[in-house]
Short mmCIF file of C-alpha atoms in Angstrom, two decimals:
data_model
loop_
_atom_site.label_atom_id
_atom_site.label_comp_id
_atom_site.label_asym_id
_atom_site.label_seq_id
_atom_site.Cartn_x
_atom_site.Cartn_y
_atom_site.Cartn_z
CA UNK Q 1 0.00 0.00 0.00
CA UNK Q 2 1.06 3.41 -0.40
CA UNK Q 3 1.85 3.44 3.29
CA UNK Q 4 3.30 0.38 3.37
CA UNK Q 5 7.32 2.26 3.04
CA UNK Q 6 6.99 4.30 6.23
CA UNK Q 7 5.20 1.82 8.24
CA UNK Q 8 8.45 -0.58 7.11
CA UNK Q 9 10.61 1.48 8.17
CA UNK Q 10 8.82 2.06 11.52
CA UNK Q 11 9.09 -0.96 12.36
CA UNK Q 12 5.33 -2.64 11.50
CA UNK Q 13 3.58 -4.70 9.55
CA UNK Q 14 0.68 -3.88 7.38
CA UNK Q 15 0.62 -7.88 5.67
CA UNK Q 16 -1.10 -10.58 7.15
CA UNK Q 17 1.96 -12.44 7.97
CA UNK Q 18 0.14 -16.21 8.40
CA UNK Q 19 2.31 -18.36 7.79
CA UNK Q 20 5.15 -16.53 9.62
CA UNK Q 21 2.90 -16.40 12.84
CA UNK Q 22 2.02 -20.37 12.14
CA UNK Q 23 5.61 -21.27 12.27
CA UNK Q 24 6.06 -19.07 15.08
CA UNK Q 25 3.57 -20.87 17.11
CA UNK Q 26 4.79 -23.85 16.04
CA UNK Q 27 7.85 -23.49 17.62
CA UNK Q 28 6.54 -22.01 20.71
CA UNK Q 29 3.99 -24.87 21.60
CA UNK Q 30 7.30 -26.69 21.71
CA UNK Q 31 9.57 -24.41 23.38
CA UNK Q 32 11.05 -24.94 27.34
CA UNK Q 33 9.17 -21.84 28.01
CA UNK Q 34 5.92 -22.26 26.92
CA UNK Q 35 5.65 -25.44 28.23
CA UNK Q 36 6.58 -24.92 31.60
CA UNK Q 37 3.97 -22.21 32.09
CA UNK Q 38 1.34 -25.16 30.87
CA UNK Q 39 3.14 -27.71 33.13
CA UNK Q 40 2.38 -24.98 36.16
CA UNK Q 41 -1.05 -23.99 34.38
CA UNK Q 42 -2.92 -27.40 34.88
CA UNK Q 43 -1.17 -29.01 37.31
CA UNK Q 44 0.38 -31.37 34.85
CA UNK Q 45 3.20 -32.56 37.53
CA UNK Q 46 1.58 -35.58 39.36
CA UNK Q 47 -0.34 -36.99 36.00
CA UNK Q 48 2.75 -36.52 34.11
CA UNK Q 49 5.58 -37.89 36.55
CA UNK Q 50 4.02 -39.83 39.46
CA UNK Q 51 1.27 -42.04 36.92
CA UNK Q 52 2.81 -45.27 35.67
CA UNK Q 53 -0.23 -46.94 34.71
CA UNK Q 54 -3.93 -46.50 33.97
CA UNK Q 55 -6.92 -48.59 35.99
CA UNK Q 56 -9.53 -48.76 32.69
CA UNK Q 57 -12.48 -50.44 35.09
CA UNK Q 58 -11.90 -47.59 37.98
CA UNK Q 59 -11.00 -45.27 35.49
CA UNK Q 60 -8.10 -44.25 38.19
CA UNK Q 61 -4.33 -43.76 37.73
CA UNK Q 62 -1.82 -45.97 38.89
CA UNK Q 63 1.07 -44.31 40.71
CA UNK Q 64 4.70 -45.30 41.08
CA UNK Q 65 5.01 -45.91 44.79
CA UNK Q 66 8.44 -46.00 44.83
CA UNK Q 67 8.44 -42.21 43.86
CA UNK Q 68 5.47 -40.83 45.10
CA UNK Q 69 2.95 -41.84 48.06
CA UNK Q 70 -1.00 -40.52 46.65
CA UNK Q 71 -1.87 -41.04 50.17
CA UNK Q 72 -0.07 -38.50 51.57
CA UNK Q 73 0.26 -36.32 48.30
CA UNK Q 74 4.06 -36.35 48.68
CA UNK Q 75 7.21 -37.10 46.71
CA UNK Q 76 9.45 -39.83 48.22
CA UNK Q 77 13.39 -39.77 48.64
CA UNK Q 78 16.08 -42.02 47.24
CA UNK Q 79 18.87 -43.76 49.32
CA UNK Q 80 21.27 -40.60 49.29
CA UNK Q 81 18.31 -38.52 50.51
CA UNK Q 82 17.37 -37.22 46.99
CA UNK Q 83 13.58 -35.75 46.42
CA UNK Q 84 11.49 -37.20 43.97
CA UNK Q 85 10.13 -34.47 43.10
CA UNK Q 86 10.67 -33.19 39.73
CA UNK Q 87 12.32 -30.11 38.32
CA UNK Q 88 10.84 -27.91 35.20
CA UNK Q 89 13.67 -29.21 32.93
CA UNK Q 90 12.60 -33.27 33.76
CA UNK Q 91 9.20 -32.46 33.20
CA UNK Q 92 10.03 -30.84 30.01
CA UNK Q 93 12.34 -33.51 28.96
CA UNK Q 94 9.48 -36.28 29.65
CA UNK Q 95 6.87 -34.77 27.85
CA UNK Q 96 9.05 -34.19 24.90
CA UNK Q 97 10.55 -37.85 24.76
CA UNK Q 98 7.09 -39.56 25.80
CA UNK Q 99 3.90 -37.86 25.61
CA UNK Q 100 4.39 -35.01 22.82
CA UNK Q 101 5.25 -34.43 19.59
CA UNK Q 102 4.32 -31.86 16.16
CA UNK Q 103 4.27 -33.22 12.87
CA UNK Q 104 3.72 -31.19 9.91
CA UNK Q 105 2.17 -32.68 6.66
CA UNK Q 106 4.91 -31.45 3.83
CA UNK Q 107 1.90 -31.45 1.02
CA UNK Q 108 -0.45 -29.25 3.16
CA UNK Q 109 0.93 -27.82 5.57
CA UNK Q 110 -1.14 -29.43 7.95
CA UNK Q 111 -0.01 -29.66 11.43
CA UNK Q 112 -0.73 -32.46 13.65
CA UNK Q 113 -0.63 -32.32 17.48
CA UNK Q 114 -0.12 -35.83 19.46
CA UNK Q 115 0.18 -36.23 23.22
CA UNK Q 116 0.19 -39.47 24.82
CA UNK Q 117 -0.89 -40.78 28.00
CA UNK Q 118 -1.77 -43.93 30.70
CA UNK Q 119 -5.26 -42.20 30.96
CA UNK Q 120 -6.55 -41.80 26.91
CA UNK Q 121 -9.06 -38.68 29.29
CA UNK Q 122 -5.89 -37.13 30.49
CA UNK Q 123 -3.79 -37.47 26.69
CA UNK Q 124 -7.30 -35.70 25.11
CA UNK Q 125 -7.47 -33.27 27.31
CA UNK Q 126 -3.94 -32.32 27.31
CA UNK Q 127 -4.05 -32.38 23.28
CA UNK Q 128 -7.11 -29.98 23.50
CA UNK Q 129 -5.30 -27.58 26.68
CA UNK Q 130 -2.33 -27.27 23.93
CA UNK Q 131 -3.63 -25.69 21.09
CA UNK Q 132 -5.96 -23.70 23.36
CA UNK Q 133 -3.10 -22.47 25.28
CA UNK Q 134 -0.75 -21.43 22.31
CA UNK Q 135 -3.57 -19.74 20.20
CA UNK Q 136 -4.32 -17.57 23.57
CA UNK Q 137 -0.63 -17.10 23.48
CA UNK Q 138 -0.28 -15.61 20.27
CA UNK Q 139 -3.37 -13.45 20.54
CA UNK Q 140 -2.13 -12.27 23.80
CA UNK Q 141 1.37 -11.23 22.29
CA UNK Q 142 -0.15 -9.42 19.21
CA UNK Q 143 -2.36 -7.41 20.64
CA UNK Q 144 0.04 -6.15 23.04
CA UNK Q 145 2.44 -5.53 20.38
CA UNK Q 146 -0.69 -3.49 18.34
CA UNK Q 147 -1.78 -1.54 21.27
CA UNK Q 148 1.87 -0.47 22.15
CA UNK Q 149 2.86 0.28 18.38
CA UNK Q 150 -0.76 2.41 18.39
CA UNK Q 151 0.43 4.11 21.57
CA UNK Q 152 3.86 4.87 19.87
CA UNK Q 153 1.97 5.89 17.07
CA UNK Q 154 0.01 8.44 18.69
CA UNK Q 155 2.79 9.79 20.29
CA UNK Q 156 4.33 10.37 17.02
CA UNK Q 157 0.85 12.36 15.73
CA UNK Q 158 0.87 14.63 18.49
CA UNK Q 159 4.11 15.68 17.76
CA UNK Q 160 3.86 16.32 13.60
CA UNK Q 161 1.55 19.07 12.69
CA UNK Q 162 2.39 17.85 9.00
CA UNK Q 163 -1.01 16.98 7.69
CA UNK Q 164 0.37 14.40 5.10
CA UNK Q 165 1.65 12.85 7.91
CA UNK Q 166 -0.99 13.13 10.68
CA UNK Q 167 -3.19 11.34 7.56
CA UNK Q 168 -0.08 8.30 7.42
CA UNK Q 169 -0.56 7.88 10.84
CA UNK Q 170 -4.16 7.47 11.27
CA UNK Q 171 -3.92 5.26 8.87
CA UNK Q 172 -1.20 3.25 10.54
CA UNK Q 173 -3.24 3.60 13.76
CA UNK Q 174 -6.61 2.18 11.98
CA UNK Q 175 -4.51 -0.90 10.75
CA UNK Q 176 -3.65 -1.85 14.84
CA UNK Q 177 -6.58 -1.66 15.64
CA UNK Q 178 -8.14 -3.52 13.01
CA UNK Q 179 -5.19 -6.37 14.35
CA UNK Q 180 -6.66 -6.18 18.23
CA UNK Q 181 -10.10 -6.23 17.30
CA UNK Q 182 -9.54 -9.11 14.56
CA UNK Q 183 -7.41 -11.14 17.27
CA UNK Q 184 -10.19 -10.25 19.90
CA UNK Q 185 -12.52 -12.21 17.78
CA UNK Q 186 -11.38 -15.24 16.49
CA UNK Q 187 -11.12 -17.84 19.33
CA UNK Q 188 -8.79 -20.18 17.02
CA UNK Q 189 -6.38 -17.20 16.63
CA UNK Q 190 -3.26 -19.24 15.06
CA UNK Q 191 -4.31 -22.86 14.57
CA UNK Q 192 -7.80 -23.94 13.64
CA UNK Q 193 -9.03 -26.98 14.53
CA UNK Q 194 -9.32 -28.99 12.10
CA UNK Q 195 -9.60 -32.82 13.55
CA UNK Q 196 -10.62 -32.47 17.38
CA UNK Q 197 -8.54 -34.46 20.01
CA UNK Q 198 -10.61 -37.69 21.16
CA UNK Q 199 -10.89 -39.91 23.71
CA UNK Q 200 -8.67 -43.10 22.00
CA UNK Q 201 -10.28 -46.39 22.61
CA UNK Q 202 -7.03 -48.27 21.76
CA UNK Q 203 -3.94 -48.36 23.35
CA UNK Q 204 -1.32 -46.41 21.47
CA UNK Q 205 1.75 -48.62 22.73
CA UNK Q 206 2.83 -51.32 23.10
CA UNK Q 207 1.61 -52.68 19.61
CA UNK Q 208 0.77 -56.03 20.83
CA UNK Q 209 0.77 -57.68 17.46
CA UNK Q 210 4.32 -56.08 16.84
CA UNK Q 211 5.34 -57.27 19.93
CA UNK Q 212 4.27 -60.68 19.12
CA UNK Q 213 5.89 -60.84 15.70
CA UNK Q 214 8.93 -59.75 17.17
CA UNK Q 215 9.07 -62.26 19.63
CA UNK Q 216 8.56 -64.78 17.33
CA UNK Q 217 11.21 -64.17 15.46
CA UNK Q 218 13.22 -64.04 18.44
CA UNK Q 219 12.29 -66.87 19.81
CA UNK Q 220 13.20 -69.16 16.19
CA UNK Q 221 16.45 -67.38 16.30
CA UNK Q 222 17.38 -68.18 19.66
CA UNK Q 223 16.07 -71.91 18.67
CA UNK Q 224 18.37 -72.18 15.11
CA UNK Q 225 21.21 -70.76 17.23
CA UNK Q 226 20.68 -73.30 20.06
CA UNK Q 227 20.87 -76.01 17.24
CA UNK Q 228 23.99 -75.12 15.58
CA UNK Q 229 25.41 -74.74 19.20
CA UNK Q 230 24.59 -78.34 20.22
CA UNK Q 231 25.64 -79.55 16.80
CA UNK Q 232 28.58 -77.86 17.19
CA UNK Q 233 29.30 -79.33 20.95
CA UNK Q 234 28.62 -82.70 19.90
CA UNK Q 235 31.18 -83.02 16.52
CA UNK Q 236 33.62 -81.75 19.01
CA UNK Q 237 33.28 -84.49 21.87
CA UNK Q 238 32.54 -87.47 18.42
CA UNK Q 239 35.78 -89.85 18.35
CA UNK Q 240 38.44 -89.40 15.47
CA UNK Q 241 40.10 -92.57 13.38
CA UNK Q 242 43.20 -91.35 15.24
CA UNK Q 243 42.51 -91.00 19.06
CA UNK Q 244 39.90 -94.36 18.56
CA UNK Q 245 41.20 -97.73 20.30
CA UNK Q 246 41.35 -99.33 16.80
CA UNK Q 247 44.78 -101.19 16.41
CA UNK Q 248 46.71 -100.07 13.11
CA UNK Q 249 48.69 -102.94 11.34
CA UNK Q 250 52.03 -103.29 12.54
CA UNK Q 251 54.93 -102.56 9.96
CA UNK Q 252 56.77 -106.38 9.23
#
């Protein structure tokens, strides 16, 4: 636009920027910082560290005992007098290796958000919490970046009597807001839903039939290997011609 120069070289943008802000957020939802404050946000700690299991009749978690005592509602101490209780970085570091990960389709662009958990309530919930979260995120950072560039903006008006320029900056100020009331509205600010999280009514992992193959395979390994071994043992303990108690002809 014919405004589009000064507002460059102020600093702001009049495009849409999508997919900038989509690969933005994308590497936010996964960032140490971001996730922390969700950790902290929904009390993610005892689900995500304590739980080792999942009760599907009582629909209750199973806890590591050794770590944590539900009881009581406290961590538990190793031999050298060590708490339990985990830091921001392991709880980071778990959800990242076990529970989380962001795949992006390279044909569409589509992005695909999978959390895993004992409880398939707790994993649906937590995939729903996420995008949630990081579209609130986004919104919350771009309207506070609008309203201070308007405020730096208006500063900037009441200082130019210029009207050329009083007219670039209303126009620059009109655009900002435009941004907070646009980001205001949409509740999927960043990433619209496209395939809601459910409620799985399989187990993710362990593949069972995997595991089966597997060990099937194992198992006639081990067996062909035993084989050979024993074949092996036994030509080495069978008699030879030489060592036998067979007399040989004695020379004349």
């Amino acid at each position: 636009s014919q405004f589009g120069g000064l507002a460059s070289l102020a600093g702001i943008n009049l495009g849409g920027g999508g997919s900038n802000q989509t690969i933005i957020a994308k590497e936010v939802l996964q960032s140490r910082a971001f996730l922390t404050k969700f950790f902290h946000r929904h009390d993610m700690e005892i689900p995500l560290m304590a739980v080792e299991g999942w009760n599907k009749k009582s629909e209750e978690w199973t806890y590591d005992r050794d770590k944590y005592n539900p009881d009581k509602g406290e961590w538990l101490f190793d031999s050298d007098g060590e708490t339990y209780k985990p830091t921001d970085w392991d709880m980071v570091e778990a959800f990242r290796e076990d529970h989380f990960s962001v795949s992006e389709a390279k044909d569409t662009g589509m992005i695909t958000v999978s959390v895993k958990h004992y409880s398939p309530v707790m994993a649906q919930q937590w995939a729903e919490k996420l995008v949630q979260d990081i579209n609130e995120h986004m919104r919350k950072q771009d309207v506070e970046e609008a309203e201070a560039r308007i405020a730096y903006l208006e500063q900037k008006l009441d200082e130019t009597n210029i009207a050329g320029m009083q007219q670039v900056f209303y126009q620059l100020i009109e655009n900002e807001t435009r941004t907070v009331m646009l980001a205001n509205a949409q509740k999927e600010y960043v990433f619209k839903t496209v395939d809601p999280a459910v409620v799985a009514e399989e187990k993710a992992e362990p593949k069972r039939a995997l595991i089966c193959v597997i060990a099937t395979l194992l198992g006639g390994m081990l067996g062909v290997f035993i084989v050979f071994i024993r074949a092996f043992i036994r030509s080495g303990r069978a008699p030879s011609p030489e060592s036998s108690g067979t007399p040989s002809p004695a020379a004349e």
